[in-house]
Tab-separated table of C-alpha atoms in Angstrom:
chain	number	residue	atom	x	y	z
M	362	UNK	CA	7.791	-27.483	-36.115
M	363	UNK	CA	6.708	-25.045	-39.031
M	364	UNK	CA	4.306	-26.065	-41.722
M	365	UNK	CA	3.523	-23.153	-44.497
M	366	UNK	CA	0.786	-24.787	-45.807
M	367	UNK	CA	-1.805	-22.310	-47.825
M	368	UNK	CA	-4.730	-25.463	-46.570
M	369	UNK	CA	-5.775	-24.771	-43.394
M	370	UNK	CA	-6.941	-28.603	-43.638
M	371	UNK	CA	-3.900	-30.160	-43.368
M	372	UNK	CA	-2.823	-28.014	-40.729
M	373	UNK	CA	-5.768	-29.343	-39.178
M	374	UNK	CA	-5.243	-33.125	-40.081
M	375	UNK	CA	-1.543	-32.328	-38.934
M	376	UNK	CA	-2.391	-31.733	-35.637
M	377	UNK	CA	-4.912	-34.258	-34.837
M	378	UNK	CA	-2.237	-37.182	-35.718
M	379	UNK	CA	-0.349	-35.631	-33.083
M	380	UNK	CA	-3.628	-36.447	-30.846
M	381	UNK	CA	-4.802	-39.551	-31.698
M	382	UNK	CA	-1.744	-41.568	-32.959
M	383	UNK	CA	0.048	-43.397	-30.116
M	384	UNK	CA	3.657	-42.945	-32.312
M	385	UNK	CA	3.944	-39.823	-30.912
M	386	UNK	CA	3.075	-40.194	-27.585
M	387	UNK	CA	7.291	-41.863	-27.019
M	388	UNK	CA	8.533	-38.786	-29.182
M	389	UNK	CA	9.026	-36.102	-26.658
M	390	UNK	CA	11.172	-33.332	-27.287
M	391	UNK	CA	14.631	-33.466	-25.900
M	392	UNK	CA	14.879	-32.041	-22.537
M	393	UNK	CA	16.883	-28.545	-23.359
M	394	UNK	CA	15.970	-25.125	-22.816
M	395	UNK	CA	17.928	-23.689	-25.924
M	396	UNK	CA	19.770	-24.089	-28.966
M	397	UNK	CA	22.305	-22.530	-30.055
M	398	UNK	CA	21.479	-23.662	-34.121
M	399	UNK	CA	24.786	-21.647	-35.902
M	400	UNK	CA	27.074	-23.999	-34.105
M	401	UNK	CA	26.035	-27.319	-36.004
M	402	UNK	CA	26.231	-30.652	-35.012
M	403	UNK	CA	30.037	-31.158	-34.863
M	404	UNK	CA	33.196	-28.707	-34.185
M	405	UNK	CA	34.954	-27.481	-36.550
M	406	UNK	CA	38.750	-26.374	-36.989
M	407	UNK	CA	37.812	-22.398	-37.628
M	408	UNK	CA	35.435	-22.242	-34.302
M	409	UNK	CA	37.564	-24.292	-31.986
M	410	UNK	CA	40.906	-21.752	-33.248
M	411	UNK	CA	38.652	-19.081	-32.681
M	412	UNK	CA	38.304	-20.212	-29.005
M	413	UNK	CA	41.889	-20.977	-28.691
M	414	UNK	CA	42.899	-17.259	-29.580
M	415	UNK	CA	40.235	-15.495	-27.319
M	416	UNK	CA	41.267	-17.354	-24.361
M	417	UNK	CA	45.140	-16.037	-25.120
M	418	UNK	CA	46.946	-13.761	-22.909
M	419	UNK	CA	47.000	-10.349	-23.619
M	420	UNK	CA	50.424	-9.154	-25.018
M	421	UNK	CA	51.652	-7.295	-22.349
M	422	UNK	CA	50.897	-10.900	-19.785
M	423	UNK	CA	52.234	-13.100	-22.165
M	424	UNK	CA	55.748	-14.331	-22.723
M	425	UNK	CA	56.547	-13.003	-25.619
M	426	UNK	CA	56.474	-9.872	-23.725
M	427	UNK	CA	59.474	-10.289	-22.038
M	428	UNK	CA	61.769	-11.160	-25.126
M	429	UNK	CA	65.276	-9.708	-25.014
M	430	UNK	CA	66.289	-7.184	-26.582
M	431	UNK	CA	69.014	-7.960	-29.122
M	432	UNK	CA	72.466	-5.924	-29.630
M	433	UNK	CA	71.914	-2.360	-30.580
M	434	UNK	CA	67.898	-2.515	-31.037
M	435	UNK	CA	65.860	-0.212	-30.838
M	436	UNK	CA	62.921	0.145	-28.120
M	437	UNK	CA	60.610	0.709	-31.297
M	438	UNK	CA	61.896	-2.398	-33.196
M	439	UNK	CA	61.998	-4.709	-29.956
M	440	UNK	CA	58.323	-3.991	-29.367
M	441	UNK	CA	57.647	-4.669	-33.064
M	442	UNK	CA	59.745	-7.766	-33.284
M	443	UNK	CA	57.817	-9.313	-29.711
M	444	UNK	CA	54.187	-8.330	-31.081
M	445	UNK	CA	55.522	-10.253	-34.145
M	446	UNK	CA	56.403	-13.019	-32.189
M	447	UNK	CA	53.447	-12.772	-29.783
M	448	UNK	CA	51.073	-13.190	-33.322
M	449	UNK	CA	52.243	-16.011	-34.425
M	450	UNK	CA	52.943	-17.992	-31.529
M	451	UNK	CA	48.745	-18.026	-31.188
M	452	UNK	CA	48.597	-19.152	-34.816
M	453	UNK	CA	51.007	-21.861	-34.065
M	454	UNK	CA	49.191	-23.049	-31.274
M	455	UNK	CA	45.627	-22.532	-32.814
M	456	UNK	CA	46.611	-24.491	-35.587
M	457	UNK	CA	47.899	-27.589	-33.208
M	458	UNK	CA	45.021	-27.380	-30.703
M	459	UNK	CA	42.296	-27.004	-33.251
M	460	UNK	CA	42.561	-30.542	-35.247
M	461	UNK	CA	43.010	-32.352	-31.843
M	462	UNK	CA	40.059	-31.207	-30.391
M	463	UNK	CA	38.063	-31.843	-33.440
M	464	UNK	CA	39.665	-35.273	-33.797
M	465	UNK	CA	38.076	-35.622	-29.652
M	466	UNK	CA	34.600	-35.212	-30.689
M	467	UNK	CA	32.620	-36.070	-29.160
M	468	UNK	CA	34.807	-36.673	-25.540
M	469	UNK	CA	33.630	-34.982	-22.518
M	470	UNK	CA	36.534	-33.876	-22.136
M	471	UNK	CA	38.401	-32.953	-24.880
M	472	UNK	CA	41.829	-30.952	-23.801
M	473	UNK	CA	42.475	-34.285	-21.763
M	474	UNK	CA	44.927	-35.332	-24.734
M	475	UNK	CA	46.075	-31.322	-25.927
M	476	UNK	CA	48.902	-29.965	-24.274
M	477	UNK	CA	48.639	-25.780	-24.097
M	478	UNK	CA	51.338	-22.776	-22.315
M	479	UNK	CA	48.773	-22.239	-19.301
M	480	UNK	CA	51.012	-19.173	-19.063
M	481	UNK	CA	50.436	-17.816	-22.345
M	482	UNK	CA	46.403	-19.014	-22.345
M	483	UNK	CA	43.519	-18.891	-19.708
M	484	UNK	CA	42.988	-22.616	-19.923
M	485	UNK	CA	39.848	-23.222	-17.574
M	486	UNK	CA	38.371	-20.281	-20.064
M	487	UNK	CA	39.569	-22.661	-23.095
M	488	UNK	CA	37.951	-25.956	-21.714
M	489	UNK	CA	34.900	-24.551	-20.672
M	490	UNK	CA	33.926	-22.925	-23.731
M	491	UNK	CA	35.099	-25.754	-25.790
M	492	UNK	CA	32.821	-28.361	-23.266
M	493	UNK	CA	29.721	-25.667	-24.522
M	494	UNK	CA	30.497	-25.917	-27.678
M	495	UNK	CA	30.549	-29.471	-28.013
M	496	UNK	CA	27.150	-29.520	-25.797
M	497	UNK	CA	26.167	-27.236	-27.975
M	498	UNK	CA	26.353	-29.718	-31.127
M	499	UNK	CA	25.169	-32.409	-29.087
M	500	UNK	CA	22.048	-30.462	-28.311
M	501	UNK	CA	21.406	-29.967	-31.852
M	502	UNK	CA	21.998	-33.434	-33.059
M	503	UNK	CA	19.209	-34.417	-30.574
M	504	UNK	CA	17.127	-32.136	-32.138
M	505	UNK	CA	17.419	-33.110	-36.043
M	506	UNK	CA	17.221	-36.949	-34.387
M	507	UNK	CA	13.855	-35.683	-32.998
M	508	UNK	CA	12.789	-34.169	-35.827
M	509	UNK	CA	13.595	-37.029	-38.049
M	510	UNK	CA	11.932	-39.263	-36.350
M	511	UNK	CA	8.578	-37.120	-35.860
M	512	UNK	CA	8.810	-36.307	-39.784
M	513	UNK	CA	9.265	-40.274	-40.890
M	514	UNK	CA	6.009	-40.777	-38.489
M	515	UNK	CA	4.352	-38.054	-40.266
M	516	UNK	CA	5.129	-39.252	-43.959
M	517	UNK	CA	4.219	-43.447	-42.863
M	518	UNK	CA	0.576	-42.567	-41.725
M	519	UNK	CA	0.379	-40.070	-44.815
M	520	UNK	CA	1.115	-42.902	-47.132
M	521	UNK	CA	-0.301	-45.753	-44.978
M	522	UNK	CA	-3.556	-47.503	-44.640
M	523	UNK	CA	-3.990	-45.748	-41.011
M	524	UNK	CA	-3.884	-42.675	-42.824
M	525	UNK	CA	-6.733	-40.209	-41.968
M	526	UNK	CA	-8.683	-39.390	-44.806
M	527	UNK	CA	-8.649	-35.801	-46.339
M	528	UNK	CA	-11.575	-34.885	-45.085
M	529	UNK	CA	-12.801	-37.310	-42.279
M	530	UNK	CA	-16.665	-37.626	-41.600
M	531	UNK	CA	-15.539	-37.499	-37.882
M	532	UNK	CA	-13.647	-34.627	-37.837
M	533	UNK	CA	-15.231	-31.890	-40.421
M	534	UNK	CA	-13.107	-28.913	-41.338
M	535	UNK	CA	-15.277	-25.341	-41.747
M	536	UNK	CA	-13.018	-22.222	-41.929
M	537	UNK	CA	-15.783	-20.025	-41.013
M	538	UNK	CA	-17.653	-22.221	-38.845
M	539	UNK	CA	-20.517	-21.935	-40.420
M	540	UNK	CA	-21.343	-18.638	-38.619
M	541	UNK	CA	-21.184	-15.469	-40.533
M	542	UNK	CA	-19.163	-13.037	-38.859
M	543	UNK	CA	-19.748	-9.564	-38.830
M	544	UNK	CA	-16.404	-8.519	-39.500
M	545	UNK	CA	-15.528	-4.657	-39.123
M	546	UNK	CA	-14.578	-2.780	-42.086
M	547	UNK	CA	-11.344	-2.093	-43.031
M	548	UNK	CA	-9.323	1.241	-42.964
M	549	UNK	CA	-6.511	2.222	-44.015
M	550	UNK	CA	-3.955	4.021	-41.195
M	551	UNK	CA	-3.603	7.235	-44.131
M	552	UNK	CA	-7.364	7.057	-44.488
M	553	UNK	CA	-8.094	7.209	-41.009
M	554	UNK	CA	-5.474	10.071	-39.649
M	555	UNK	CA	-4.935	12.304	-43.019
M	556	UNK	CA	-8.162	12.074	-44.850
M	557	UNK	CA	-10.740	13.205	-42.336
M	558	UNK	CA	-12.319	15.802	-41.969
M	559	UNK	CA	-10.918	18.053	-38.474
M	560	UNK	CA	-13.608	18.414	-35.877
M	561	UNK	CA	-15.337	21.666	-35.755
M	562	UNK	CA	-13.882	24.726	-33.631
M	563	UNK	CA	-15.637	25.328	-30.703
M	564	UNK	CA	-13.971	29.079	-29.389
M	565	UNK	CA	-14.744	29.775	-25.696
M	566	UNK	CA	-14.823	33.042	-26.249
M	567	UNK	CA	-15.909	35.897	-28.317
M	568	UNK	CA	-13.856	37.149	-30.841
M	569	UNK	CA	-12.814	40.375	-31.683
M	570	UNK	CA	-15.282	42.872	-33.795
M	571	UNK	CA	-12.548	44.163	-36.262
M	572	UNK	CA	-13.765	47.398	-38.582
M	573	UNK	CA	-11.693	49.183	-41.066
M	574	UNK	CA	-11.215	53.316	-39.716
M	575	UNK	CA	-8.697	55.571	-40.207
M	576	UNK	CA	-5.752	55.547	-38.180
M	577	UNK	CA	-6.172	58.339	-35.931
M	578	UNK	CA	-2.295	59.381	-33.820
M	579	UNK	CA	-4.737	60.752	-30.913
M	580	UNK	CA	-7.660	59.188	-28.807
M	581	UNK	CA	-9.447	59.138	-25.931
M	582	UNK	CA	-7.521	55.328	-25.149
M	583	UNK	CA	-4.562	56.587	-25.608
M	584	UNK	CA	-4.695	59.191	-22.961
M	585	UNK	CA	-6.273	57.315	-20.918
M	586	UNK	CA	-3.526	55.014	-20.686
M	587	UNK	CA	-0.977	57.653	-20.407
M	588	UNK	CA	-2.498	59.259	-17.433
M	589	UNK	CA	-2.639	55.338	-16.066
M	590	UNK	CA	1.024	55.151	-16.378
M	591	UNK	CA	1.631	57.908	-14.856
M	592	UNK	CA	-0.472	57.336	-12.000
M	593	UNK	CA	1.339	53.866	-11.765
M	594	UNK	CA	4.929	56.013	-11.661
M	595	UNK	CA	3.986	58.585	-9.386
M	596	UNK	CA	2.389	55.780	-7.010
M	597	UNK	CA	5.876	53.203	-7.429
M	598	UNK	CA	7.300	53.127	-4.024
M	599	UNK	CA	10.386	50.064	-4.051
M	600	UNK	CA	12.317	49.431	-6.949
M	601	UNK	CA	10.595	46.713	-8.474
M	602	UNK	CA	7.298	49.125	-8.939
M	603	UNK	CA	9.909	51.540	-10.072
M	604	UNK	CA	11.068	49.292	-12.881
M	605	UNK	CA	7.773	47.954	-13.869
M	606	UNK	CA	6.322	51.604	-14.202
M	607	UNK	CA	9.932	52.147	-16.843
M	608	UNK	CA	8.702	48.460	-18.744
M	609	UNK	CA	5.205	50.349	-19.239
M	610	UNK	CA	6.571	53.448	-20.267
M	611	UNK	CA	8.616	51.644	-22.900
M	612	UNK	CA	6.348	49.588	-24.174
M	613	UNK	CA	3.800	52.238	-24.554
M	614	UNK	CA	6.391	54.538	-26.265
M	615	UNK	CA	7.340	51.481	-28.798
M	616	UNK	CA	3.334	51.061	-29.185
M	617	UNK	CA	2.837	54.520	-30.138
M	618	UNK	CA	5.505	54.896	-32.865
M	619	UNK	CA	4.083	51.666	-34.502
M	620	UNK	CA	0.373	52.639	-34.607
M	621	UNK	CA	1.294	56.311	-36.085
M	622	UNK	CA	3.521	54.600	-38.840
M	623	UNK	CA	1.377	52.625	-39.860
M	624	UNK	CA	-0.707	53.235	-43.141
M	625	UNK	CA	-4.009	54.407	-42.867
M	626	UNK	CA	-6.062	51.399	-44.609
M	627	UNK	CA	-4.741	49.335	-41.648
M	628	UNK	CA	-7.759	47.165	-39.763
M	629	UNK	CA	-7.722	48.345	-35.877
M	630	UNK	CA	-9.505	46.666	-32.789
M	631	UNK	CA	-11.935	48.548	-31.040
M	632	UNK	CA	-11.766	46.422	-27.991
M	633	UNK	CA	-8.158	46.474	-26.827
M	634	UNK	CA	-7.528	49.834	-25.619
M	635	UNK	CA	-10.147	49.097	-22.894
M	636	UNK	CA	-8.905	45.924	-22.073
M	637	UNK	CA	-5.505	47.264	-21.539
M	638	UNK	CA	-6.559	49.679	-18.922
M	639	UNK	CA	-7.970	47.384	-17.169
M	640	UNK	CA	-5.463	44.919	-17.378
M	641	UNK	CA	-2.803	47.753	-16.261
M	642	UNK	CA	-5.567	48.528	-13.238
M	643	UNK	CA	-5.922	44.994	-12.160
M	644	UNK	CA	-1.615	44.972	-12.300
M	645	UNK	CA	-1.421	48.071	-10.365
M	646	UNK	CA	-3.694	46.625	-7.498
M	647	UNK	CA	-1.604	43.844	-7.187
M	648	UNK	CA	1.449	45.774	-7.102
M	649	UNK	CA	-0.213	48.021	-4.200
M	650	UNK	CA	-1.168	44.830	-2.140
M	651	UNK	CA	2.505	43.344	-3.075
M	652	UNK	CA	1.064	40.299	-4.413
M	653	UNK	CA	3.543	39.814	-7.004
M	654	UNK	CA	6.473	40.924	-5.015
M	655	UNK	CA	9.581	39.758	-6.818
M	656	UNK	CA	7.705	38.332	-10.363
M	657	UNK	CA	9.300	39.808	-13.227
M	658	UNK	CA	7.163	42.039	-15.269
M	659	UNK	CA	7.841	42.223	-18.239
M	660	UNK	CA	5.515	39.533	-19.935
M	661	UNK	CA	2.544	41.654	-18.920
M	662	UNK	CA	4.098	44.185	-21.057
M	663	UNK	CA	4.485	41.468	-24.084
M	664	UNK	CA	0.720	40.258	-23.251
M	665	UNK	CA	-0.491	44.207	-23.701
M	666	UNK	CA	1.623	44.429	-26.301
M	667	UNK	CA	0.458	41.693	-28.574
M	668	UNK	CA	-3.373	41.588	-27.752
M	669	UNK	CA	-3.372	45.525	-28.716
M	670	UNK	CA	-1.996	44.404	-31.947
M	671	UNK	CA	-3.922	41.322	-32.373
């Protein structure tokens, strides 16, 4: 029971005739769990021959399914001719049941007096959804009766001389209580994700000292790393050192064709080249202690690869 009020006071006056009027204490609500409201509170012709047709037979079960054929038809036409038939043998019967049953309202048990082809129809099916739907309707009649009756109590002791008065001395109405609240404040969801400021970057480590030289195709890193490579190839004694000394070799030849293309205004690192050697010293001890016996390598070429050029 729904009141949309905008005055919380009669809301409040609402529920305390509920409380202290003894003509509602005998109006209990009907003892159902549900209600099924679209059904209404009595059958009607287009539910009940919805029922009847749902509880038919499939075609290929029913009777019509086994019509004869007739002289010189054609499989094609025969199946045609019994799906015909099949069609509107359930609007026949639909349109027989359906006024009887509606005319039984409301009998327990209304296919008592309707005759139906159990062959061509699931009848238990039929009567027990046609027993819920007349439950259904009874349930809801008991509602509105229920509802009625609470609502006629309602408007007598609003227009009585029991009536409570709009604002009773006994029962005073505050919507705050008089306590001041302190309320939060209100923000928006956009105001609170997309309009703040980000939280400041905290970097756990140092970052790179980049300068501005020219690019030079020869340096002391460079051979450095060369004569590391081929340490790590003349060292490679199974096939996986074998093939992670060829990655190196690779990458280092790719590396060296970018940096002398490149023009000579381009920013360099100064730190990389000696934290590629001893990245490739740290691999090569772990190769030599088989460590990383069957890991594929070549990510530690990518990593090399991309922090030289970071």
């Amino acid at each position: 029971m729904a009141y949309r009020s905008q005055d919380q006071s009669d809301i409040v006056l609402i529920l305390l005739a509920f409380a202290i009027h003894p003509e509602f204490r005998a109006e209990d609500l009907p003892a159902h769990s549900e209600y099924n409201l679209p059904d209404g509170y009595q059958p009607t012709r287009a539910m009940v021959s919805q029922l009847v047709v749902s509880c038919a037979h499939d075609f290929h079960l029913s009777p019509e399914s086994s019509i004869p054929a007739k002289l010189g038809e054609i499989p094609s036409a025969l199946g045609k001719r019994r799906r015909k038939v099949y069609r509107a043998q359930l609007n026949t019967d639909s349109d027989n049941v359906a006024p009887r049953v509606v005319q039984a309202w409301p009998s327990p048990d209304p296919l008592r007096l309707v005759s139906i082809n159990s062959n061509a129809y699931n009848r238990t099916r039929l009567h027990s959804n046609i027993q819920g739907l007349f439950q259904s309707c009874s349930r809801n009649i008991q509602l509105r009766e229920h509802l009625t009756r609470v609502q006629a109590i309602l408007h007598d002791l609003s227009a009585g001389p029991q009536a409570l008065p709009a604002m009773s001395p006994r029962y005073k109405f505050d919507p705050v209580l008089s306590i001041q609240f302190r309320m939060p404040p209100s923000v928006p969801l956009d105001e609170l994700i997309f309009t703040r400021s980000p939280p400041p970057v905290r970097p756990h480590y140092q970052l790179p000292h980049f300068i501005s030289a020219e690019m030079t195709s020869s340096s002391s890193g460079f051979h450095e790393l060369q004569r590391l490579i081929m340490t790590i190839q003349g060292n490679s004694k199974d096939l996986f050192q074998h093939q992670y000394a060829s990655d190196l070799v690779t990458s280092a030849r790719h590396f060296c064709n970018e940096v002398s293309g490149a023009p000579a205004s381009q920013v360099i690192i100064e730190e990389p080249v000696a934290e590629a050697i001893e990245l490739f010293a740290w691999c090569y001890s772990c190769l030599n202690s088989s460590v990383l016996e069957g890991c594929f390598v070549l990510p530690w070429v990518v990593t090399m690869r991309s922090s030289t050029k970071s």
